[in-house]
Amino acid sequence: MVHDFAREVDRSIAQVRTDRPVRSGILARLVGLRLEARGIMAPIGACCEIRSADGSRIEAEVVGFSDKTLYLMPFSEPTGIGPGAEVRLMPNTGHASLGPELLGRVIDGRGEPLDGKPKPECSTRLALLGLPLNPMERGPIDRILDVGVKAINGLLTLGRGQRVGLVAGSGVGKSVLLGMLTRFTKADVVVIGLIGERGREVQAFIQESLGEEGLAKSVVIAAPANVSPVLRLKATHLTHVVAEYFRDQGKDVLMLVDSLTRVAHAQREIGLAIGEPPTAKGYPPSVFALLPNLIERAGVGRHGHGSITAIYTVLAEGDDNSDPIVDIARASLDGQVMLSRKLADAAHYPAIDLNGSISRVMQNLLDPADQKLANRFRRLWSLYQQNIDLIQVGAYQMGSNPEIDQAIQLRESMENFLRQDMHKGVDEDMTRQDLKSLMQL
């Protein structure tokens, strides 16, 4: 029986004409998440439809090949699909439909609506993988981005076109901070990619964190954890190409991707399924090639024409900041904002840990006086943290060190400066005034 089926597959391959691509073939094997098809030619990233004899149909994406065998990964569970099922190449794959009609909408990785409204009718089509920019044509990061969060505006100032990591464990207020950034940031368009998170968080984020006002200027692309890894990757690429579209219209775009770690997990599932060797913590080499490529798609456009300010959340699993995904994010991004579990446990929100956070372009954005104030604040905060044990047990004697004395005196005021109500934004000018008043006491 097996030999008869193999001969049938080989016969179909023998009938293939070599002067044109083959549009259909036969499903030959299923191994874990990987489907194998023979008798069909298709490029990496192409979508195929698999039709079984009983009428079952699923869609799958080409993720690899070996000799005359294509490796496919389905968009849904391959229930009802068996050996000999017909595999057909679908037209117009690997592109996305884009336009202003996407604003205010919630869509999935294939551009299909999730909000119950009709599918957006967009006139522009672009490749999901985008077009690389010549680094010599990019404009500089020389304009401050007002995000409405005091701790970031004052001490981790961001520029339009900067790429930043939001590094956090679970349950430390990451989603709340993302919602604040979405509502308060002064950007023309907000593009949000919810990749690999819990399904209930999609609706909760839109209704509670984003709200109607935030959604009106936003595009939300959602691919929760229960969907196929290829759909999660497609949603990630779609998030970036939507941001690139609005950037090329001259808009200043804020792009939030939650989370970069789940994107890496999706690529890990695909890589291992097609036979890539695991390396650090089981991640195959393709993961470490994918992430920098994604990050480089953000930034300032050609000659300063539009910008994408990207904030990627990175999950420090078990609060382990030496995770390989955390390391590669630090190396590729223009800074990071660390969230601290200790601060969150003390009801200090947003729980931003200044000791591990940095903005690598801040010195290019602020005048020397404002930079000096920010550095002074960070030094006093760090000095207190370094001597907290001595201070709390009463072993430190006032007058021993003038800087530590000032850090103790200002501690409560500094904590109040860093805390912020999630429903109230504070603009850049007000932040500078508050910081100046605090540090000149």
XYZ file of C-alpha atoms in Angstrom:
441
model
C 0.000 0.000 0.000
C 2.785 2.394 0.964
C 4.775 1.446 -2.136
C 1.721 2.041 -4.374
C 1.259 5.488 -2.889
C 4.956 6.312 -3.336
C 4.800 5.208 -6.986
C 1.732 7.439 -7.482
C 3.583 10.428 -6.048
C 6.663 9.716 -8.184
C 4.451 9.347 -11.278
C 2.907 12.780 -10.619
C 6.379 14.291 -10.303
C 7.510 12.657 -13.526
C 4.624 14.331 -15.347
C 5.802 17.789 -14.246
C 6.949 19.992 -17.100
C 10.260 21.671 -16.339
C 9.504 24.858 -18.274
C 6.812 26.183 -15.901
C 6.066 26.004 -12.158
C 3.739 23.253 -10.969
C 0.505 24.538 -9.416
C -0.599 21.377 -7.590
C 0.857 18.297 -5.945
C 0.129 15.581 -3.404
C 0.430 15.523 0.372
C 2.917 12.798 1.193
C 3.630 12.982 4.927
C 2.726 14.570 8.263
C 5.405 14.771 10.990
C 4.433 16.757 14.081
C 3.577 20.256 12.853
C 5.201 19.698 9.463
C 3.374 18.639 6.322
C 5.379 17.333 3.370
C 4.151 17.687 -0.206
C 5.601 16.397 -3.460
C 4.862 17.151 -7.089
C 4.503 20.909 -6.577
C 6.899 23.844 -6.872
C 6.449 26.905 -4.654
C 8.749 29.508 -3.048
C 9.308 30.008 0.667
C 6.430 32.010 2.144
C 3.870 30.927 -0.470
C 0.444 29.780 0.727
C -1.108 26.524 -0.389
C -4.564 25.016 -0.044
C -4.784 21.347 0.923
C -7.941 19.525 -0.158
C -8.814 16.079 1.164
C -11.078 13.553 -0.559
C -13.831 14.091 2.038
C -13.963 17.823 1.269
C -11.785 19.011 4.166
C -9.706 22.070 3.346
C -6.939 23.861 5.208
C -4.375 26.459 4.275
C -0.653 26.112 4.904
C 2.509 28.097 4.283
C 5.720 26.881 2.666
C 8.418 27.055 5.341
C 11.163 24.961 3.743
C 12.056 22.377 1.119
C 14.422 19.480 0.502
C 15.075 18.252 -3.018
C 11.569 17.747 -4.506
C 9.734 17.888 -1.178
C 8.068 21.020 0.186
C 7.712 21.533 3.931
C 4.402 23.169 4.863
C 3.011 24.352 8.173
C -0.791 24.642 8.459
C -2.685 27.717 9.640
C -5.082 25.485 11.608
C -5.302 21.920 12.898
C -4.934 19.484 9.941
C -8.028 17.508 10.989
C -9.430 15.348 8.181
C -6.351 15.710 5.968
C -4.700 12.456 4.937
C -2.124 11.022 2.524
C -2.803 11.813 -1.102
C -4.664 15.062 -0.382
C -4.319 17.584 -3.203
C -2.021 20.551 -2.565
C -2.673 23.674 -4.664
C -0.656 26.865 -4.810
C -2.758 29.919 -3.955
C -2.288 33.158 -5.937
C -1.287 36.577 -4.570
C 0.286 35.334 -1.369
C 2.998 37.058 0.628
C 1.394 40.499 0.243
C -0.809 42.685 2.450
C -3.618 45.113 1.557
C -2.936 48.488 3.155
C -4.637 51.836 3.444
C -6.129 54.388 5.863
C -9.197 52.118 6.086
C -7.241 50.036 8.622
C -7.397 52.765 11.288
C -9.667 51.789 14.156
C -9.732 48.137 13.101
C -8.701 44.858 14.732
C -7.423 42.256 12.251
C -5.560 38.944 12.287
C -2.306 37.945 10.619
C -3.989 37.512 7.219
C -5.754 40.861 7.334
C -9.136 39.323 8.180
C -11.308 41.338 10.608
C -11.652 40.233 14.231
C -13.960 43.066 15.298
C -17.099 41.830 13.518
C -16.970 44.562 10.881
C -16.594 44.077 7.095
C -13.110 43.426 5.755
C -11.230 46.690 5.092
C -11.189 47.537 1.371
C -7.638 48.797 0.862
C -6.165 49.753 -2.510
C -2.422 49.427 -1.802
C -0.645 46.051 -1.781
C 2.864 45.615 -0.402
C 5.075 42.611 0.324
C 4.862 41.416 3.942
C 8.643 41.390 4.273
C 8.906 45.064 3.234
C 11.767 46.731 1.417
C 15.118 47.283 3.150
C 16.274 50.877 3.610
C 19.772 52.010 2.791
C 21.202 53.055 6.187
C 22.797 56.107 4.552
C 19.342 57.306 3.474
C 17.790 57.183 6.935
C 17.175 60.455 8.705
C 18.676 61.113 12.169
C 16.859 60.634 15.475
C 16.809 64.270 16.533
C 13.221 64.953 17.668
C 11.860 64.138 21.136
C 8.841 61.831 21.317
C 6.471 62.851 24.118
C 5.092 59.578 25.541
C 3.132 61.118 28.432
C 4.931 59.019 31.095
C 7.049 61.109 33.492
C 9.687 58.468 34.234
C 10.375 58.005 30.519
C 10.006 61.620 29.391
C 12.292 62.920 32.102
C 14.905 60.210 32.646
C 14.767 57.928 29.581
C 13.858 60.441 26.890
C 12.892 58.780 23.606
C 13.311 60.134 20.084
C 11.051 59.709 17.073
C 12.358 56.657 15.222
C 14.014 55.018 18.243
C 13.721 51.237 18.889
C 13.281 50.340 22.573
C 12.791 47.138 24.520
C 10.328 46.927 27.412
C 11.857 44.120 29.484
C 9.638 42.575 32.137
C 8.609 39.391 33.856
C 4.971 38.412 34.207
C 2.606 40.419 36.388
C 4.632 43.618 36.834
C 2.364 46.041 34.953
C 3.646 45.641 31.405
C 0.202 45.774 29.763
C -0.838 48.804 31.808
C 2.310 50.694 30.781
C 1.687 49.761 27.131
C -1.828 51.152 27.434
C -0.472 54.412 28.865
C 2.037 54.708 26.022
C -0.706 54.048 23.479
C -3.073 56.691 24.859
C -0.623 59.426 25.835
C 2.093 59.292 23.144
C 1.920 62.180 20.672
C 2.040 60.102 17.477
C -0.027 60.333 14.310
C -0.734 56.588 14.121
C -0.346 53.714 16.574
C 0.188 50.170 15.259
C -0.158 47.412 17.858
C 0.877 43.797 17.324
C -0.442 41.433 20.022
C 1.590 38.340 19.217
C 1.330 35.068 21.128
C -0.357 36.447 24.230
C -3.441 35.024 25.972
C -6.614 35.393 23.942
C -8.539 37.138 26.722
C -5.868 39.846 26.880
C -6.655 40.994 23.337
C -10.148 42.181 24.197
C -9.084 43.403 27.651
C -6.242 45.465 26.160
C -8.516 47.057 23.547
C -11.373 47.848 25.925
C -9.511 48.728 29.133
C -6.039 49.905 28.130
C -6.664 51.334 24.655
C -10.242 52.621 24.836
C -12.304 54.169 22.044
C -10.134 57.278 21.780
C -6.934 55.250 21.474
C -8.429 52.754 19.015
C -9.556 55.538 16.656
C -5.958 56.297 15.652
C -4.705 52.713 15.960
C -4.441 49.500 13.972
C -4.452 46.324 16.074
C -3.091 43.051 14.653
C -3.792 40.113 16.960
C -2.477 36.544 16.827
C -2.990 34.911 20.242
C -1.082 31.924 21.569
C -3.568 29.321 20.317
C -3.046 30.070 16.603
C -0.460 28.471 14.352
C 3.148 29.717 14.664
C 3.112 30.708 10.977
C 0.093 32.937 11.634
C 1.906 34.506 14.563
C 4.859 35.294 12.312
C 2.568 36.624 9.567
C 0.914 38.900 12.130
C 4.364 40.167 13.161
C 5.350 40.957 9.569
C 1.931 42.525 8.952
C 2.407 44.776 12.003
C 5.691 46.025 10.570
C 4.447 46.534 7.011
C 1.391 48.487 8.262
C 3.735 50.740 10.249
C 5.990 51.116 7.194
C 3.007 52.097 5.047
C 1.988 54.952 7.351
C 5.619 56.005 7.838
C 6.026 56.341 4.074
C 2.941 58.594 4.102
C 5.000 60.994 6.234
C 3.372 59.983 9.533
C 5.099 59.607 12.887
C 4.121 56.070 13.898
C 4.294 54.414 17.302
C 4.585 50.636 16.876
C 4.079 48.353 19.874
C 4.884 44.639 19.544
C 3.825 42.481 22.486
C 5.899 40.434 22.605
C 9.221 39.901 20.830
C 9.772 36.795 22.944
C 6.586 35.144 21.613
C 7.742 35.955 18.078
C 10.973 34.106 18.852
C 8.946 31.186 20.214
C 6.928 31.004 16.983
C 10.097 30.944 14.872
C 11.546 28.308 17.205
C 8.528 26.053 16.626
C 8.882 26.418 12.872
C 12.651 25.981 12.850
C 12.617 22.847 14.967
C 9.754 21.383 12.916
C 11.743 21.615 9.673
C 14.894 20.181 11.215
C 17.017 23.146 12.332
C 19.475 22.295 15.109
C 18.679 23.813 18.526
C 21.289 26.136 20.036
C 20.989 28.400 23.110
C 17.954 27.366 25.209
C 16.596 25.397 22.266
C 16.408 28.362 19.883
C 17.517 27.507 16.320
C 19.817 29.869 14.367
C 16.899 31.310 12.350
C 15.590 33.032 15.496
C 18.793 35.043 15.890
C 18.599 36.054 12.209
C 14.893 36.991 12.348
C 14.890 39.377 15.318
C 17.521 41.894 14.090
C 15.839 41.920 10.662
C 12.511 42.818 12.270
C 14.017 45.497 14.472
C 15.835 47.142 11.547
C 12.497 47.671 9.770
C 11.627 50.352 12.333
C 13.295 53.745 12.583
C 13.319 57.041 10.726
C 12.320 56.913 7.064
C 14.274 58.069 4.047
C 15.780 61.520 4.609
C 13.642 62.036 7.712
C 10.380 61.341 5.871
C 8.157 59.864 8.599
C 9.282 57.625 11.448
C 8.480 54.390 13.277
C 9.187 54.510 16.996
C 9.132 50.854 18.029
C 8.573 49.468 21.510
C 9.098 45.715 21.746
C 8.154 43.947 24.946
C 10.649 41.256 25.958
C 9.659 38.665 28.552
C 12.407 37.935 31.052
C 11.266 34.402 31.897
C 11.525 33.882 35.622
C 12.921 37.454 35.809
C 16.083 36.116 34.132
C 17.695 39.072 32.379
C 20.383 36.829 30.846
C 17.876 35.054 28.589
C 19.253 34.890 24.990
C 16.266 36.834 23.628
C 16.864 39.574 26.210
C 20.534 39.648 25.215
C 19.886 39.929 21.472
C 17.240 42.612 22.094
C 19.711 44.665 24.125
C 22.320 44.363 21.383
C 19.913 45.332 18.575
C 17.765 48.028 20.183
C 18.456 51.682 21.002
C 17.777 51.222 24.694
C 15.609 49.352 27.167
C 13.097 50.073 29.913
C 13.330 47.486 32.704
C 10.343 46.756 34.942
C 11.090 45.631 38.496
C 9.087 43.027 40.424
C 10.238 44.564 43.730
C 8.768 47.939 42.754
C 5.554 46.305 41.550
C 5.245 44.368 44.825
C 5.582 47.707 46.644
C 2.684 49.146 44.555
C 5.097 51.489 42.749
C 3.624 51.938 39.260
C 4.838 52.147 36.598
C 7.469 49.794 38.045
C 10.356 51.212 35.992
C 13.784 50.226 37.331
C 16.161 53.074 36.540
C 19.220 50.979 37.384
C 18.726 48.707 34.388
C 17.111 51.167 31.975
C 18.790 53.374 29.379
C 18.008 55.458 26.294
C 20.991 55.426 23.960
C 19.968 58.542 22.022
C 18.937 60.685 24.999
C 22.148 62.735 24.921
C 21.380 63.749 21.319
C 17.916 65.033 22.225
C 18.352 67.111 25.387
C 20.265 70.301 26.034
C 23.166 70.004 28.541
C 21.187 71.479 31.443
C 18.307 68.962 31.156
C 20.772 66.110 30.637
C 22.619 67.133 33.819
C 19.375 67.136 35.833
C 18.435 63.667 34.589
C 21.891 62.286 35.333
C 21.796 63.803 38.826
C 18.435 62.184 39.545
C 19.651 58.786 38.346
C 22.852 59.043 40.420
C 20.994 59.851 43.639
C 18.487 57.062 42.981
C 21.309 54.572 42.387
C 23.273 55.691 45.469
C 20.267 55.094 47.687
C 19.753 51.621 46.184
C 23.422 50.743 46.745
C 23.284 51.739 50.422
C 19.700 50.736 51.229
C 20.696 47.993 53.684
C 22.844 50.345 55.756
C 20.166 53.043 55.694
C 17.299 50.757 56.714
C 19.123 49.195 59.683
C 20.324 52.593 60.877
C 24.006 51.874 60.308
C 24.489 54.920 58.069
C 25.335 58.142 59.908
C 24.029 61.361 58.378
C 26.885 63.640 57.333
C 29.160 60.783 56.249
C 28.515 61.422 52.550
C 26.783 64.592 51.219
C 25.396 62.820 48.144
C 23.894 59.979 50.164
C 22.455 62.554 52.575
C 20.737 64.265 49.642
C 19.530 60.913 48.262
C 17.895 60.128 51.638
C 16.385 63.614 51.865
C 14.887 63.469 48.361
C 13.904 59.806 48.322
C 10.199 60.283 48.929
C 9.958 63.135 46.401
C 11.821 61.062 43.805
C 9.446 58.125 44.309
C 6.461 60.457 43.891
C 7.988 61.791 40.671
C 8.351 58.272 39.247
C 4.836 57.172 40.214
C 1.962 58.041 37.888
C -1.771 57.412 37.645
C -2.469 55.141 34.671
C -5.358 57.384 33.578
C -3.421 60.656 33.595
C -0.701 61.630 31.140
C 2.035 64.169 31.880
C 3.518 65.982 28.901
C 7.177 66.729 28.213
C 7.107 70.371 29.375
C 5.426 69.587 32.687
C 7.868 66.731 33.280
C 10.862 69.048 32.778
C 9.407 71.625 35.179
C 8.745 69.007 37.874
C 12.230 67.520 37.483
C 13.881 70.936 37.686
C 11.915 71.889 40.807
C 12.777 68.576 42.469
C 16.516 68.585 41.760
C 17.047 72.233 42.753
C 15.751 71.745 46.305
